[in-house]
mmCIF file of C-alpha atoms in Angstrom:
data_model
loop_
_atom_site.group_PDB
_atom_site.id
_atom_site.type_symbol
_atom_site.label_atom_id
_atom_site.label_comp_id
_atom_site.label_asym_id
_atom_site.label_seq_id
_atom_site.Cartn_x
_atom_site.Cartn_y
_atom_site.Cartn_z
ATOM 1 C CA UNK A 26 150.377 32.289 90.744
ATOM 2 C CA UNK A 27 153.159 33.577 88.527
ATOM 3 C CA UNK A 28 152.574 37.019 86.999
ATOM 4 C CA UNK A 29 154.430 37.765 83.796
ATOM 5 C CA UNK A 30 156.260 41.032 83.179
ATOM 6 C CA UNK A 31 153.865 41.648 80.321
ATOM 7 C CA UNK A 32 150.946 41.546 82.716
ATOM 8 C CA UNK A 33 152.683 44.045 85.000
ATOM 9 C CA UNK A 34 153.249 46.441 82.108
ATOM 10 C CA UNK A 35 149.641 46.078 81.017
ATOM 11 C CA UNK A 36 148.474 46.727 84.557
ATOM 12 C CA UNK A 37 150.549 49.911 84.772
ATOM 13 C CA UNK A 38 149.234 51.065 81.421
ATOM 14 C CA UNK A 39 145.658 50.596 82.582
ATOM 15 C CA UNK A 40 146.355 52.301 85.893
ATOM 16 C CA UNK A 41 147.992 55.382 84.380
ATOM 17 C CA UNK A 42 144.821 56.986 82.987
ATOM 18 C CA UNK A 43 142.997 56.435 86.286
ATOM 19 C CA UNK A 44 145.829 58.114 88.193
ATOM 20 C CA UNK A 45 145.883 60.973 85.715
ATOM 21 C CA UNK A 46 142.124 61.412 85.988
ATOM 22 C CA UNK A 47 142.519 61.777 89.750
ATOM 23 C CA UNK A 48 144.972 64.664 89.464
ATOM 24 C CA UNK A 49 143.344 67.710 91.080
ATOM 25 C CA UNK A 50 142.064 70.731 89.212
ATOM 26 C CA UNK A 51 143.658 73.632 91.036
ATOM 27 C CA UNK A 52 141.855 76.930 91.592
ATOM 28 C CA UNK A 53 143.922 79.773 92.985
ATOM 29 C CA UNK A 54 142.403 82.104 95.590
ATOM 30 C CA UNK A 55 144.159 85.422 96.262
ATOM 31 C CA UNK A 56 142.698 87.430 99.119
ATOM 32 C CA UNK A 57 143.268 89.773 102.026
ATOM 33 C CA UNK A 58 143.012 87.222 104.820
ATOM 34 C CA UNK A 59 143.836 89.715 107.560
ATOM 35 C CA UNK A 60 140.955 91.980 106.500
ATOM 36 C CA UNK A 61 137.383 91.662 107.768
ATOM 37 C CA UNK A 62 135.987 91.499 104.232
ATOM 38 C CA UNK A 63 138.761 89.331 102.819
ATOM 39 C CA UNK A 64 138.979 86.331 105.118
ATOM 40 C CA UNK A 65 135.695 84.872 103.873
ATOM 41 C CA UNK A 66 136.996 84.541 100.303
ATOM 42 C CA UNK A 67 139.275 81.507 100.843
ATOM 43 C CA UNK A 68 137.004 80.109 103.573
ATOM 44 C CA UNK A 69 133.976 79.963 101.276
ATOM 45 C CA UNK A 70 136.032 78.715 98.323
ATOM 46 C CA UNK A 71 137.243 75.755 100.370
ATOM 47 C CA UNK A 72 133.664 74.969 101.408
ATOM 48 C CA UNK A 73 132.562 74.872 97.774
ATOM 49 C CA UNK A 74 135.502 72.659 96.807
ATOM 50 C CA UNK A 75 134.715 70.215 99.616
ATOM 51 C CA UNK A 76 131.096 69.979 98.467
ATOM 52 C CA UNK A 77 132.043 69.503 94.823
ATOM 53 C CA UNK A 78 134.564 66.807 95.715
ATOM 54 C CA UNK A 79 132.053 65.000 97.933
ATOM 55 C CA UNK A 80 129.743 64.872 94.899
ATOM 56 C CA UNK A 81 132.409 63.293 92.683
ATOM 57 C CA UNK A 82 134.521 66.252 91.609
ATOM 58 C CA UNK A 83 134.740 67.596 88.069
ATOM 59 C CA UNK A 84 134.950 64.996 85.340
ATOM 60 C CA UNK A 85 136.273 62.598 87.977
ATOM 61 C CA UNK A 86 138.910 65.010 89.266
ATOM 62 C CA UNK A 87 138.891 66.751 92.653
ATOM 63 C CA UNK A 88 139.030 70.529 93.042
ATOM 64 C CA UNK A 89 141.989 71.799 95.054
ATOM 65 C CA UNK A 90 142.039 75.352 96.417
ATOM 66 C CA UNK A 91 145.495 76.920 96.446
ATOM 67 C CA UNK A 92 145.218 80.076 98.532
ATOM 68 C CA UNK A 93 147.509 83.084 98.843
ATOM 69 C CA UNK A 94 147.454 86.068 101.203
ATOM 70 C CA UNK A 95 148.208 89.292 99.316
ATOM 71 C CA UNK A 96 148.521 91.318 102.553
ATOM 72 C CA UNK A 97 146.287 94.038 101.050
ATOM 73 C CA UNK A 98 149.044 94.733 98.509
ATOM 74 C CA UNK A 99 148.673 94.863 94.730
ATOM 75 C CA UNK A 100 152.380 94.018 94.377
ATOM 76 C CA UNK A 101 152.012 90.902 96.534
ATOM 77 C CA UNK A 102 148.851 89.954 94.654
ATOM 78 C CA UNK A 103 150.644 90.129 91.294
ATOM 79 C CA UNK A 104 153.462 87.935 92.643
ATOM 80 C CA UNK A 105 150.903 85.438 93.914
ATOM 81 C CA UNK A 106 149.084 85.459 90.572
ATOM 82 C CA UNK A 107 152.317 84.815 88.682
ATOM 83 C CA UNK A 108 153.199 81.974 91.024
ATOM 84 C CA UNK A 109 149.709 80.503 90.752
ATOM 85 C CA UNK A 110 149.840 80.483 86.963
ATOM 86 C CA UNK A 111 153.478 79.621 86.323
ATOM 87 C CA UNK A 112 154.540 77.427 89.251
ATOM 88 C CA UNK A 113 151.450 76.043 90.920
ATOM 89 C CA UNK A 114 149.673 75.456 87.590
ATOM 90 C CA UNK A 115 146.201 76.537 88.629
ATOM 91 C CA UNK A 116 143.448 76.474 86.027
ATOM 92 C CA UNK A 117 141.564 79.575 87.222
ATOM 93 C CA UNK A 118 141.827 82.263 89.890
ATOM 94 C CA UNK A 119 139.427 83.972 92.300
ATOM 95 C CA UNK A 120 140.951 87.211 93.535
ATOM 96 C CA UNK A 121 140.378 90.021 95.998
ATOM 97 C CA UNK A 122 137.680 92.417 97.122
ATOM 98 C CA UNK A 123 139.969 95.436 96.526
ATOM 99 C CA UNK A 124 139.569 97.147 93.144
ATOM 100 C CA UNK A 125 143.173 98.381 93.005
ATOM 101 C CA UNK A 126 144.367 94.791 93.414
ATOM 102 C CA UNK A 127 142.090 93.405 90.697
ATOM 103 C CA UNK A 128 143.014 96.209 88.300
ATOM 104 C CA UNK A 129 146.693 95.314 88.845
ATOM 105 C CA UNK A 130 145.978 91.631 88.142
ATOM 106 C CA UNK A 131 143.850 92.229 85.058
ATOM 107 C CA UNK A 132 146.670 92.750 82.519
ATOM 108 C CA UNK A 133 148.439 89.676 83.909
ATOM 109 C CA UNK A 134 145.327 87.589 83.277
ATOM 110 C CA UNK A 135 145.672 88.589 79.638
ATOM 111 C CA UNK A 136 149.420 88.015 79.441
ATOM 112 C CA UNK A 137 149.289 84.603 81.115
ATOM 113 C CA UNK A 138 145.910 83.590 79.649
ATOM 114 C CA UNK A 139 144.674 82.823 83.124
ATOM 115 C CA UNK A 140 140.900 82.909 83.807
ATOM 116 C CA UNK A 141 140.229 85.344 86.663
ATOM 117 C CA UNK A 142 137.110 86.378 88.564
ATOM 118 C CA UNK A 143 136.763 88.846 91.434
ATOM 119 C CA UNK A 144 134.248 88.106 94.184
ATOM 120 C CA UNK A 145 134.145 91.606 95.615
ATOM 121 C CA UNK A 146 135.959 94.402 93.762
ATOM 122 C CA UNK A 147 133.541 96.946 92.315
ATOM 123 C CA UNK A 148 135.381 99.363 90.001
ATOM 124 C CA UNK A 149 133.607 99.955 86.677
ATOM 125 C CA UNK A 150 137.040 99.904 85.061
ATOM 126 C CA UNK A 151 137.316 96.117 85.496
ATOM 127 C CA UNK A 152 134.582 95.337 82.992
ATOM 128 C CA UNK A 153 135.267 98.397 80.844
ATOM 129 C CA UNK A 154 138.743 97.050 80.122
ATOM 130 C CA UNK A 155 137.257 93.729 79.005
ATOM 131 C CA UNK A 156 134.898 95.613 76.695
ATOM 132 C CA UNK A 157 137.664 97.819 75.292
ATOM 133 C CA UNK A 158 140.266 95.052 74.806
ATOM 134 C CA UNK A 159 138.247 91.850 74.645
ATOM 135 C CA UNK A 160 140.704 89.730 72.672
ATOM 136 C CA UNK A 161 143.392 90.320 75.279
ATOM 137 C CA UNK A 162 141.329 90.535 78.482
ATOM 138 C CA UNK A 163 138.505 88.083 77.805
ATOM 139 C CA UNK A 164 139.884 85.935 80.658
ATOM 140 C CA UNK A 165 138.537 88.378 83.268
ATOM 141 C CA UNK A 166 135.052 88.054 84.796
ATOM 142 C CA UNK A 167 133.305 90.207 87.380
ATOM 143 C CA UNK A 168 131.700 88.132 90.138
ATOM 144 C CA UNK A 169 130.324 91.183 91.921
ATOM 145 C CA UNK A 170 128.465 94.282 90.782
ATOM 146 C CA UNK A 171 130.139 97.365 89.376
ATOM 147 C CA UNK A 172 130.078 100.536 91.455
ATOM 148 C CA UNK A 173 127.502 102.255 89.240
ATOM 149 C CA UNK A 174 125.167 99.282 89.570
ATOM 150 C CA UNK A 175 125.596 99.231 93.360
ATOM 151 C CA UNK A 176 124.793 102.948 93.606
ATOM 152 C CA UNK A 177 121.632 102.395 91.578
ATOM 153 C CA UNK A 178 120.478 99.697 94.023
ATOM 154 C CA UNK A 179 121.165 101.990 97.001
ATOM 155 C CA UNK A 180 119.190 104.800 95.354
ATOM 156 C CA UNK A 181 116.313 102.545 94.346
ATOM 157 C CA UNK A 182 116.033 101.300 97.924
ATOM 158 C CA UNK A 183 116.340 104.906 99.113
ATOM 159 C CA UNK A 184 113.077 105.810 97.404
ATOM 160 C CA UNK A 185 111.301 103.418 99.729
ATOM 161 C CA UNK A 186 113.385 103.517 102.914
ATOM 162 C CA UNK A 187 114.768 107.050 103.072
ATOM 163 C CA UNK A 188 112.151 109.057 101.176
ATOM 164 C CA UNK A 189 109.049 106.930 101.679
ATOM 165 C CA UNK A 190 109.532 105.763 105.284
ATOM 166 C CA UNK A 191 111.772 108.448 106.807
ATOM 167 C CA UNK A 192 110.666 111.416 104.658
ATOM 168 C CA UNK A 193 114.326 112.302 104.019
ATOM 169 C CA UNK A 194 114.899 115.177 101.622
ATOM 170 C CA UNK A 195 118.641 115.901 101.931
ATOM 171 C CA UNK A 196 121.909 113.997 102.172
ATOM 172 C CA UNK A 197 125.675 114.238 102.403
ATOM 173 C CA UNK A 198 127.743 111.653 100.544
ATOM 174 C CA UNK A 199 130.670 110.312 102.601
ATOM 175 C CA UNK A 200 132.980 108.015 100.650
ATOM 176 C CA UNK A 201 136.542 106.805 100.959
ATOM 177 C CA UNK A 202 138.984 107.939 98.287
ATOM 178 C CA UNK A 203 139.460 104.743 96.277
ATOM 179 C CA UNK A 204 139.134 103.493 92.711
ATOM 180 C CA UNK A 205 135.787 101.827 93.330
ATOM 181 C CA UNK A 206 134.128 104.939 94.808
ATOM 182 C CA UNK A 207 134.849 107.240 91.856
ATOM 183 C CA UNK A 208 132.024 105.769 89.715
ATOM 184 C CA UNK A 209 129.967 105.067 92.848
ATOM 185 C CA UNK A 210 129.955 108.740 93.819
ATOM 186 C CA UNK A 211 129.366 109.895 90.261
ATOM 187 C CA UNK A 212 126.226 107.755 90.179
ATOM 188 C CA UNK A 213 125.148 108.829 93.691
ATOM 189 C CA UNK A 214 125.264 112.452 92.504
ATOM 190 C CA UNK A 215 122.812 111.522 89.751
ATOM 191 C CA UNK A 216 120.551 108.916 91.289
ATOM 192 C CA UNK A 217 120.027 110.404 94.754
ATOM 193 C CA UNK A 218 118.382 113.576 93.372
ATOM 194 C CA UNK A 219 116.392 111.383 90.979
ATOM 195 C CA UNK A 220 115.176 109.434 94.025
ATOM 196 C CA UNK A 221 114.101 112.671 95.722
ATOM 197 C CA UNK A 222 117.139 113.249 97.968
ATOM 198 C CA UNK A 223 119.096 116.479 97.450
ATOM 199 C CA UNK A 224 122.870 116.191 97.888
ATOM 200 C CA UNK A 225 124.170 118.995 100.123
ATOM 201 C CA UNK A 226 127.829 117.958 100.098
ATOM 202 C CA UNK A 227 130.166 115.319 98.745
ATOM 203 C CA UNK A 228 133.017 114.292 101.058
ATOM 204 C CA UNK A 229 135.837 111.981 99.989
ATOM 205 C CA UNK A 230 138.059 110.898 102.849
ATOM 206 C CA UNK A 231 141.444 109.226 102.956
ATOM 207 C CA UNK A 232 141.349 105.496 103.815
ATOM 208 C CA UNK A 233 144.101 106.322 106.314
ATOM 209 C CA UNK A 234 141.803 108.640 108.289
ATOM 210 C CA UNK A 235 141.756 107.806 112.000
ATOM 211 C CA UNK A 236 139.903 110.792 113.439
ATOM 212 C CA UNK A 237 136.519 111.392 111.838
ATOM 213 C CA UNK A 238 135.541 114.147 114.276
ATOM 214 C CA UNK A 239 136.142 117.049 111.822
ATOM 215 C CA UNK A 240 134.236 115.183 109.113
ATOM 216 C CA UNK A 241 131.229 114.467 111.310
ATOM 217 C CA UNK A 242 131.271 118.020 112.683
ATOM 218 C CA UNK A 243 131.168 119.358 109.125
ATOM 219 C CA UNK A 244 128.318 117.024 108.206
ATOM 220 C CA UNK A 245 126.307 117.909 111.298
ATOM 221 C CA UNK A 246 126.684 121.587 110.451
ATOM 222 C CA UNK A 247 125.031 120.978 107.093
ATOM 223 C CA UNK A 248 122.055 119.255 108.759
ATOM 224 C CA UNK A 249 121.354 116.522 106.182
ATOM 225 C CA UNK A 250 118.604 113.994 106.779
ATOM 226 C CA UNK A 251 120.915 111.064 105.920
ATOM 227 C CA UNK A 252 124.615 110.282 105.434
ATOM 228 C CA UNK A 253 125.019 108.141 102.293
ATOM 229 C CA UNK A 254 128.188 106.055 102.590
ATOM 230 C CA UNK A 255 130.702 104.480 100.262
ATOM 231 C CA UNK A 256 133.166 102.805 102.643
ATOM 232 C CA UNK A 257 135.014 99.489 102.505
ATOM 233 C CA UNK A 258 138.676 99.772 103.524
ATOM 234 C CA UNK A 259 137.578 101.937 106.437
ATOM 235 C CA UNK A 260 134.514 100.955 108.407
ATOM 236 C CA UNK A 261 135.141 100.214 112.068
ATOM 237 C CA UNK A 262 136.575 103.626 112.986
ATOM 238 C CA UNK A 263 133.933 105.885 111.411
ATOM 239 C CA UNK A 264 131.164 103.657 112.743
ATOM 240 C CA UNK A 265 132.541 103.695 116.290
ATOM 241 C CA UNK A 266 133.048 107.462 116.220
ATOM 242 C CA UNK A 267 129.584 108.019 114.723
ATOM 243 C CA UNK A 268 128.146 106.273 117.776
ATOM 244 C CA UNK A 269 130.559 107.739 120.336
ATOM 245 C CA UNK A 270 129.893 111.272 119.126
ATOM 246 C CA UNK A 271 126.156 110.600 118.921
ATOM 247 C CA UNK A 272 125.962 111.924 115.369
ATOM 248 C CA UNK A 273 122.167 112.283 115.040
ATOM 249 C CA UNK A 274 121.990 111.329 111.355
ATOM 250 C CA UNK A 275 121.324 107.829 109.938
ATOM 251 C CA UNK A 276 124.194 106.152 108.061
ATOM 252 C CA UNK A 277 122.921 104.416 104.949
ATOM 253 C CA UNK A 278 124.564 103.053 101.808
ATOM 254 C CA UNK A 279 127.629 100.877 101.213
ATOM 255 C CA UNK A 280 129.690 99.707 104.176
ATOM 256 C CA UNK A 281 131.504 96.543 103.138
ATOM 257 C CA UNK A 282 132.909 95.682 106.554
ATOM 258 C CA UNK A 283 129.403 95.877 108.021
ATOM 259 C CA UNK A 284 128.426 92.866 105.885
ATOM 260 C CA UNK A 285 130.507 90.620 108.146
ATOM 261 C CA UNK A 286 128.915 89.167 111.267
ATOM 262 C CA UNK A 287 132.036 90.034 113.275
ATOM 263 C CA UNK A 288 131.340 93.741 112.693
ATOM 264 C CA UNK A 289 129.066 93.978 115.728
ATOM 265 C CA UNK A 290 131.866 92.723 117.963
ATOM 266 C CA UNK A 291 134.522 94.716 116.088
ATOM 267 C CA UNK A 292 132.603 97.944 116.778
ATOM 268 C CA UNK A 293 131.433 96.884 120.241
ATOM 269 C CA UNK A 294 127.851 97.342 119.064
ATOM 270 C CA UNK A 295 128.391 100.844 117.671
ATOM 271 C CA UNK A 296 127.050 99.648 114.322
ATOM 272 C CA UNK A 297 123.528 99.396 115.779
ATOM 273 C CA UNK A 298 121.235 101.168 113.296
ATOM 274 C CA UNK A 299 123.664 101.275 110.358
ATOM 275 C CA UNK A 300 122.013 100.338 107.032
ATOM 276 C CA UNK A 301 124.175 98.732 104.340
ATOM 277 C CA UNK A 302 123.892 97.122 100.941
ATOM 278 C CA UNK A 303 124.245 93.383 100.308
ATOM 279 C CA UNK A 304 123.243 90.974 97.561
ATOM 280 C CA UNK A 305 122.728 88.034 99.906
ATOM 281 C CA UNK A 306 121.925 87.948 103.600
ATOM 282 C CA UNK A 307 121.661 85.114 106.111
ATOM 283 C CA UNK A 308 118.000 85.831 106.885
ATOM 284 C CA UNK A 309 116.681 85.948 103.302
ATOM 285 C CA UNK A 310 116.210 83.101 100.826
ATOM 286 C CA UNK A 311 117.420 85.066 97.806
ATOM 287 C CA UNK A 312 117.653 81.596 96.246
ATOM 288 C CA UNK A 313 117.243 78.137 97.814
ATOM 289 C CA UNK A 314 121.039 78.098 98.307
ATOM 290 C CA UNK A 315 121.442 81.314 100.309
ATOM 291 C CA UNK A 316 120.367 80.340 103.827
ATOM 292 C CA UNK A 317 121.844 76.797 103.734
ATOM 293 C CA UNK A 318 125.214 78.270 102.720
ATOM 294 C CA UNK A 319 125.087 80.896 105.470
ATOM 295 C CA UNK A 320 124.227 78.266 108.085
ATOM 296 C CA UNK A 321 126.933 75.875 106.879
ATOM 297 C CA UNK A 322 129.512 78.673 106.850
ATOM 298 C CA UNK A 323 128.599 79.681 110.391
ATOM 299 C CA UNK A 324 128.774 76.085 111.573
ATOM 300 C CA UNK A 325 132.214 75.649 110.025
ATOM 301 C CA UNK A 326 133.838 78.991 110.837
ATOM 302 C CA UNK A 327 131.887 80.291 113.828
ATOM 303 C CA UNK A 328 130.501 83.440 112.192
ATOM 304 C CA UNK A 329 128.206 84.398 109.337
ATOM 305 C CA UNK A 330 129.683 85.039 105.879
ATOM 306 C CA UNK A 331 130.489 88.524 104.606
ATOM 307 C CA UNK A 332 129.480 89.689 101.146
ATOM 308 C CA UNK A 333 132.577 88.362 99.338
ATOM 309 C CA UNK A 334 132.167 84.919 100.908
ATOM 310 C CA UNK A 335 128.818 84.382 99.164
ATOM 311 C CA UNK A 336 130.302 85.313 95.803
ATOM 312 C CA UNK A 337 133.541 83.355 96.290
ATOM 313 C CA UNK A 338 131.474 80.254 97.037
ATOM 314 C CA UNK A 339 129.462 80.803 93.848
ATOM 315 C CA UNK A 340 132.628 81.492 91.846
ATOM 316 C CA UNK A 341 134.148 78.096 92.644
ATOM 317 C CA UNK A 342 130.977 76.383 91.472
ATOM 318 C CA UNK A 343 130.930 78.460 88.264
ATOM 319 C CA UNK A 344 134.583 77.711 87.461
ATOM 320 C CA UNK A 345 133.950 74.017 88.146
ATOM 321 C CA UNK A 346 130.884 74.040 85.906
ATOM 322 C CA UNK A 347 132.758 75.842 83.126
ATOM 323 C CA UNK A 348 135.612 73.327 83.302
ATOM 324 C CA UNK A 349 133.124 70.458 83.307
ATOM 325 C CA UNK A 350 131.347 71.815 80.227
ATOM 326 C CA UNK A 351 134.627 72.641 78.480
ATOM 327 C CA UNK A 352 135.844 69.099 79.119
ATOM 328 C CA UNK A 353 139.245 70.683 79.505
ATOM 329 C CA UNK A 354 141.340 73.142 81.501
ATOM 330 C CA UNK A 355 142.307 74.956 78.313
ATOM 331 C CA UNK A 356 141.811 78.645 79.248
ATOM 332 C CA UNK A 357 140.103 79.649 76.018
ATOM 333 C CA UNK A 358 137.627 76.788 76.323
ATOM 334 C CA UNK A 359 136.977 77.683 79.974
ATOM 335 C CA UNK A 360 136.253 81.291 78.986
ATOM 336 C CA UNK A 361 133.914 80.183 76.221
ATOM 337 C CA UNK A 362 132.002 77.964 78.662
ATOM 338 C CA UNK A 363 131.973 80.644 81.382
ATOM 339 C CA UNK A 364 130.417 83.140 78.968
ATOM 340 C CA UNK A 365 127.439 80.754 78.649
ATOM 341 C CA UNK A 366 126.922 80.539 82.416
ATOM 342 C CA UNK A 367 123.352 80.203 83.667
ATOM 343 C CA UNK A 368 123.821 79.462 87.327
ATOM 344 C CA UNK A 369 121.602 79.876 90.372
ATOM 345 C CA UNK A 370 123.990 80.808 93.166
ATOM 346 C CA UNK A 371 123.628 82.238 96.647
ATOM 347 C CA UNK A 372 123.193 85.779 95.294
ATOM 348 C CA UNK A 373 120.685 85.083 92.520
ATOM 349 C CA UNK A 374 120.489 83.856 88.928
ATOM 350 C CA UNK A 375 123.878 84.584 87.374
ATOM 351 C CA UNK A 376 124.527 85.295 83.713
ATOM 352 C CA UNK A 377 127.432 87.294 82.317
ATOM 353 C CA UNK A 378 126.972 90.220 79.951
ATOM 354 C CA UNK A 379 128.342 89.890 76.398
ATOM 355 C CA UNK A 380 131.549 91.445 75.126
ATOM 356 C CA UNK A 381 129.763 94.335 73.394
ATOM 357 C CA UNK A 382 128.193 95.510 76.681
ATOM 358 C CA UNK A 383 129.908 98.322 78.596
ATOM 359 C CA UNK A 384 129.989 95.950 81.590
ATOM 360 C CA UNK A 385 131.393 93.051 79.519
ATOM 361 C CA UNK A 386 131.690 89.877 81.621
ATOM 362 C CA UNK A 387 129.859 91.591 84.470
ATOM 363 C CA UNK A 388 126.681 90.055 85.881
ATOM 364 C CA UNK A 389 123.204 90.859 84.650
ATOM 365 C CA UNK A 390 121.163 92.816 87.182
ATOM 366 C CA UNK A 391 117.434 93.257 87.554
ATOM 367 C CA UNK A 392 114.394 91.092 88.297
ATOM 368 C CA UNK A 393 115.149 87.442 87.672
ATOM 369 C CA UNK A 394 118.897 87.992 87.941
ATOM 370 C CA UNK A 395 120.784 89.921 90.648
ATOM 371 C CA UNK A 396 118.768 92.543 92.526
ATOM 372 C CA UNK A 397 120.144 93.523 95.916
ATOM 373 C CA UNK A 398 119.138 94.024 99.527
ATOM 374 C CA UNK A 399 119.456 96.650 102.234
ATOM 375 C CA UNK A 400 120.294 95.266 105.654
ATOM 376 C CA UNK A 401 120.386 96.986 109.061
ATOM 377 C CA UNK A 402 122.270 96.060 112.213
ATOM 378 C CA UNK A 403 119.700 95.718 115.004
ATOM 379 C CA UNK A 404 120.654 94.615 118.543
ATOM 380 C CA UNK A 405 123.492 92.397 117.352
ATOM 381 C CA UNK A 406 121.766 90.934 114.299
ATOM 382 C CA UNK A 407 121.746 91.841 110.598
ATOM 383 C CA UNK A 408 118.096 92.323 109.577
ATOM 384 C CA UNK A 409 117.023 92.699 105.955
ATOM 385 C CA UNK A 410 114.775 95.758 105.587
ATOM 386 C CA UNK A 411 114.459 96.019 101.776
ATOM 387 C CA UNK A 412 112.876 95.030 99.461
ATOM 388 C CA UNK A 413 109.590 94.666 101.292
ATOM 389 C CA UNK A 414 108.703 91.293 99.745
ATOM 390 C CA UNK A 415 111.700 89.592 101.384
ATOM 391 C CA UNK A 416 112.325 91.886 104.380
ATOM 392 C CA UNK A 417 112.582 90.144 107.738
ATOM 393 C CA UNK A 418 112.060 93.345 109.735
ATOM 394 C CA UNK A 419 111.592 97.106 109.670
ATOM 395 C CA UNK A 420 114.102 99.886 110.310
ATOM 396 C CA UNK A 421 114.803 100.922 113.882
ATOM 397 C CA UNK A 422 117.369 103.433 115.129
ATOM 398 C CA UNK A 423 119.307 104.217 118.316
ATOM 399 C CA UNK A 424 117.885 106.979 120.504
ATOM 400 C CA UNK A 425 120.548 109.509 119.465
ATOM 401 C CA UNK A 426 119.321 109.480 115.851
ATOM 402 C CA UNK A 427 116.969 112.336 115.047
ATOM 403 C CA UNK A 428 114.727 111.318 112.189
ATOM 404 C CA UNK A 429 113.295 113.876 109.738
ATOM 405 C CA UNK A 430 109.960 115.360 110.808
#
């Protein structure tokens, strides 16, 4: 059969839209892949993309994750963000669990009109900037809770766990000196006394600290009933030394590295008894998606997801949904759609706060939205101990811990 040149041209014309429709929608992921808390960010994002693509993609187009390692450097993260936007032509970015990194990226999101969400940074300043300069920074969303909100969850749980169950009356705050802990500690100083726990001392330590002996000696001398933590960049070393030195005081609060299932191995079991905050956990059906995600992540990567993996997974789905609803990768249309998000993710029902809220583009918290959990390492396993209605176990402590009488 002879095919005319006109038929060939017509065939190419019909094929062109189909080929164009198959072009991937690129989502950039910038993370600290050498860090315990950072490696889960690209891992979980790729899982979400694979699932979305298996279900037909977004408006007939596949999602492609373009990932970058920022080497724990704000400078490297900015370079990666610029490359993602200007060379690799991504449509949105998921970036970092480090507040200093996200704060460095935030103005670039405005300059380049690039939608950005963080799955793990906590500084209040992230959402405050959106509130204060919405027209310029409306492209930035907060996929985790702000430090003040996290402190409030820790204190609320403390009423039950520390005051109610352990009869704790006093505490020492031990936090790393970082952007995210400034508002965290400010709120601790308010909400711990309100929960019935007097603060005896407030210690801020350098993230470069390697010997915690003087710090623990000082804390022991003050005889608090509990050490309330705010640690993320550090984690292994203070936990190991807490156990080695048999510091007889429970560690309770925020310990981001402890949210990763590798933390037991990383500390050689020294984390036994440590209680830490999470918003999803592998043993609790926060939503119908939580446990299936945790199991699938473990099957794929050989360990359970850390806190920023849950949120990164949700973030890919939310960007995909916003792009689907926008019918476009136009950044302003994506932002408009993202602001209307009503999504049930692994961490709860997610809606973003409006531009006139102090936490503009942060997530709503409270019953029916995002609430929070307290989890304890027990004999190699993370066990949820609060709130009572979803707890899978009760608190237990190593023998060297002396509980309040």
